[in-house]
Amino acid sequence: MPRVTKVLRAGEPRPAVTDTLILDFAQRQTKQGFFFTGKGTCIEFDFAEPPALATDDAVVLDDGGLIDIVADAESLIEARIPDAAALARMAWRLGDRHVPVQVFANRLRLRRNAEVEALLVGVATKLTPLTAPFEPDGASVHADHAHDHHHGHTHDHADGHHHDHDHHHDHDHGHAHDKS
């Protein structure tokens, strides 16, 4: 069974694709699992981290095959919010709750959830259930991230003064993370 060995992001140069893989949002975040392509081939995902795949990305198989990624249609809610400031506040509020959101100029799209829909009722001028591909903004940063990591920064100043800084960021916000 072919295994995925690499991800090519949209826009990266690539040879011709050999097949297509249609996945919903949760499946595009899957680190390990088995999926059937459009031609019926079973392939294995075995990533170290969630891949945060999006439409027009491609995965490279260990046998050299290239599989195009397409976002599958899902049950969503679209909240029309014509006031830009209100839309930004709601997007921030949902992001603070770790709710994946697809942001448009005057509306938000998110997966159906009664609790979240109740938040939108007072802000949105119209809530519309729909079925469409879901490609939330910032999906790659929404994927599981390390709690603690270090950044080494080197500053090169024109006056010849050089120094290094080590910065420590603690990203543990007290939330449990799904390791799937």
CSV table of C-alpha atoms in Angstrom, one decimal:
chain,number,residue,atom,x,y,z
A,1,MET,CA,0.0,0.0,0.0
A,2,PRO,CA,1.5,3.4,-0.9
A,3,ARG,CA,2.4,5.7,1.9
A,4,VAL,CA,2.4,9.5,1.8
A,5,THR,CA,6.0,10.8,2.1
A,6,LYS,CA,5.7,14.5,1.5
A,7,VAL,CA,3.2,17.4,1.0
A,8,LEU,CA,3.5,19.8,-1.9
A,9,ARG,CA,1.6,23.1,-1.1
A,10,ALA,CA,-0.5,24.8,-3.6
A,11,GLY,CA,1.6,26.7,-6.1
A,12,GLU,CA,4.7,24.6,-5.7
A,13,PRO,CA,6.1,23.1,-8.9
A,14,ARG,CA,5.0,19.5,-9.4
A,15,PRO,CA,4.8,16.7,-12.0
A,16,ALA,CA,1.4,15.6,-13.3
A,17,VAL,CA,-1.0,14.2,-10.6
A,18,THR,CA,-2.0,10.6,-10.9
A,19,ASP,CA,-5.1,10.7,-8.7
A,20,THR,CA,-7.3,12.8,-6.5
A,21,LEU,CA,-8.2,12.6,-2.8
A,22,ILE,CA,-11.4,14.3,-1.6
A,23,LEU,CA,-11.2,15.0,2.2
A,24,ASP,CA,-13.3,16.9,4.7
A,25,PHE,CA,-11.7,19.4,7.1
A,26,ALA,CA,-11.0,16.9,9.9
A,27,GLN,CA,-9.6,14.4,7.4
A,28,ARG,CA,-7.2,17.0,6.0
A,29,GLN,CA,-5.8,17.4,9.6
A,30,THR,CA,-5.2,13.7,10.1
A,31,LYS,CA,-1.7,12.6,11.0
A,32,GLN,CA,-2.2,8.8,10.6
A,33,GLY,CA,-4.8,6.9,8.7
A,34,PHE,CA,-5.9,5.2,5.5
A,35,PHE,CA,-7.8,6.9,2.7
A,36,PHE,CA,-9.2,5.8,-0.7
A,37,THR,CA,-8.4,8.0,-3.7
A,38,GLY,CA,-10.8,8.8,-6.5
A,39,LYS,CA,-9.5,5.7,-8.4
A,40,GLY,CA,-10.0,3.5,-5.4
A,41,THR,CA,-6.4,3.1,-4.3
A,42,CYS,CA,-5.9,2.9,-0.5
A,43,ILE,CA,-3.1,5.1,0.7
A,44,GLU,CA,-1.6,5.6,4.2
A,45,PHE,CA,-1.0,8.9,6.0
A,46,ASP,CA,1.9,8.7,8.5
A,47,PHE,CA,2.8,12.3,9.3
A,48,ALA,CA,4.7,13.4,12.4
A,49,GLU,CA,2.4,16.4,12.7
A,50,PRO,CA,-1.1,17.2,11.4
A,51,PRO,CA,-0.6,18.1,7.7
A,52,ALA,CA,-3.3,20.9,7.5
A,53,LEU,CA,-4.0,20.0,3.8
A,54,ALA,CA,-5.9,22.4,1.6
A,55,THR,CA,-7.4,22.3,-1.9
A,56,ASP,CA,-4.7,22.3,-4.5
A,57,ASP,CA,-2.1,20.9,-2.2
A,58,ALA,CA,-0.8,17.5,-3.3
A,59,VAL,CA,0.7,14.5,-1.5
A,60,VAL,CA,3.6,12.5,-2.8
A,61,LEU,CA,3.5,8.8,-2.4
A,62,ASP,CA,6.6,6.6,-1.7
A,63,ASP,CA,6.0,5.0,-5.2
A,64,GLY,CA,6.3,8.5,-6.8
A,65,GLY,CA,2.6,9.0,-7.4
A,66,LEU,CA,1.2,12.5,-6.9
A,67,ILE,CA,-2.3,12.8,-5.4
A,68,ASP,CA,-4.2,16.1,-5.7
A,69,ILE,CA,-6.1,17.2,-2.6
A,70,VAL,CA,-9.7,18.6,-2.8
A,71,ALA,CA,-11.8,19.8,0.0
A,72,ASP,CA,-15.0,17.8,0.4
A,73,ALA,CA,-18.4,19.5,0.9
A,74,GLU,CA,-19.6,19.6,4.5
A,75,SER,CA,-22.6,20.7,6.5
A,76,LEU,CA,-21.9,24.3,7.4
A,77,ILE,CA,-23.5,27.4,8.6
A,78,GLU,CA,-22.9,30.8,6.9
A,79,ALA,CA,-23.4,33.9,9.0
A,80,ARG,CA,-23.8,37.1,7.1
A,81,ILE,CA,-22.3,40.0,9.1
A,82,PRO,CA,-22.2,43.2,6.9
A,83,ASP,CA,-20.6,45.3,9.6
A,84,ALA,CA,-16.8,44.8,9.2
A,85,ALA,CA,-16.0,45.5,12.9
A,86,ALA,CA,-18.7,43.1,14.1
A,87,LEU,CA,-17.4,40.5,11.7
A,88,ALA,CA,-13.8,40.9,13.0
A,89,ARG,CA,-14.9,40.7,16.6
A,90,MET,CA,-16.9,37.5,16.0
A,91,ALA,CA,-14.1,35.9,14.1
A,92,TRP,CA,-11.7,36.8,17.0
A,93,ARG,CA,-14.2,35.4,19.5
A,94,LEU,CA,-14.6,32.2,17.6
A,95,GLY,CA,-10.9,31.8,17.1
A,96,ASP,CA,-10.4,32.3,20.8
A,97,ARG,CA,-12.6,29.3,21.3
A,98,HIS,CA,-10.5,27.4,18.7
A,99,VAL,CA,-13.4,27.2,16.3
A,100,PRO,CA,-12.2,26.9,12.7
A,101,VAL,CA,-13.7,29.7,10.7
A,102,GLN,CA,-13.6,30.6,7.0
A,103,VAL,CA,-13.7,34.4,6.7
A,104,PHE,CA,-15.2,36.3,3.8
A,105,ALA,CA,-15.6,40.1,3.3
A,106,ASN,CA,-19.1,40.1,4.8
A,107,ARG,CA,-19.7,36.6,6.2
A,108,LEU,CA,-18.2,33.7,8.2
A,109,ARG,CA,-18.6,30.0,7.4
A,110,LEU,CA,-18.1,27.3,10.1
A,111,ARG,CA,-19.2,23.7,10.8
A,112,ARG,CA,-22.6,23.3,12.2
A,113,ASN,CA,-22.7,23.5,16.0
A,114,ALA,CA,-25.8,24.6,18.0
A,115,GLU,CA,-23.7,26.4,20.7
A,116,VAL,CA,-21.7,28.4,18.2
A,117,GLU,CA,-24.8,29.1,16.1
A,118,ALA,CA,-26.5,30.6,19.3
A,119,LEU,CA,-23.5,33.0,19.6
A,120,LEU,CA,-24.1,34.2,16.0
A,121,VAL,CA,-27.8,34.8,16.3
A,122,GLY,CA,-27.5,38.3,17.8
A,123,VAL,CA,-24.7,39.4,15.5
A,124,ALA,CA,-25.5,37.9,12.1
A,125,THR,CA,-28.2,39.5,9.9
A,126,LYS,CA,-28.8,36.0,8.3
A,127,LEU,CA,-27.8,32.5,9.2
A,128,THR,CA,-27.9,30.0,6.3
A,129,PRO,CA,-27.3,26.3,6.5
A,130,LEU,CA,-25.4,25.1,3.5
A,131,THR,CA,-23.3,22.3,2.1
A,132,ALA,CA,-19.9,23.5,0.7
A,133,PRO,CA,-16.2,22.8,0.9
A,134,PHE,CA,-14.8,24.1,4.1
A,135,GLU,CA,-11.3,25.8,4.0
A,136,PRO,CA,-11.0,27.7,7.3
A,137,ASP,CA,-8.5,30.5,7.5
A,138,GLY,CA,-5.3,29.7,9.4
A,139,ALA,CA,-6.0,26.0,9.3
A,140,SER,CA,-2.3,25.3,9.4
A,141,VAL,CA,-1.9,27.2,12.7
A,142,HIS,CA,-5.1,25.6,14.1
A,143,ALA,CA,-3.5,22.2,13.7
A,144,ASP,CA,-1.9,20.7,16.8
A,145,HIS,CA,1.1,22.8,17.8
A,146,ALA,CA,3.9,22.3,20.3
A,147,HIS,CA,3.3,23.6,23.8
A,148,ASP,CA,6.8,24.8,24.3
A,149,HIS,CA,9.3,25.8,21.6
A,150,HIS,CA,12.4,28.0,21.4
A,151,HIS,CA,13.3,30.5,18.8
A,152,GLY,CA,17.0,31.5,18.3
A,153,HIS,CA,17.3,35.0,16.9
A,154,THR,CA,20.5,36.5,15.6
A,155,HIS,CA,20.6,40.2,15.0
A,156,ASP,CA,23.2,41.6,12.6
A,157,HIS,CA,23.6,45.3,13.1
A,158,ALA,CA,25.2,47.7,10.6
A,159,ASP,CA,27.6,49.0,13.3
A,160,GLY,CA,29.2,45.6,13.6
A,161,HIS,CA,27.6,44.9,16.9
A,162,HIS,CA,26.4,41.3,17.0
A,163,HIS,CA,24.4,39.5,19.6
A,164,ASP,CA,22.1,36.5,19.9
A,165,HIS,CA,18.8,36.2,21.8
A,166,ASP,CA,17.0,33.1,22.9
A,167,HIS,CA,13.3,33.6,23.3
A,168,HIS,CA,11.1,31.1,25.1
A,169,HIS,CA,7.4,31.1,24.3
A,170,ASP,CA,5.0,29.0,26.4
A,171,HIS,CA,2.0,28.2,24.2
A,172,ASP,CA,0.2,26.1,26.8
A,173,HIS,CA,-3.1,27.9,27.2
A,174,GLY,CA,-4.5,25.2,29.6
A,175,HIS,CA,-6.4,23.5,26.7
A,176,ALA,CA,-6.3,19.8,25.9
A,177,HIS,CA,-5.2,19.0,22.4
A,178,ASP,CA,-6.4,16.1,20.3
A,179,LYS,CA,-3.4,14.2,19.0
A,180,SER,CA,-5.3,12.7,16.1
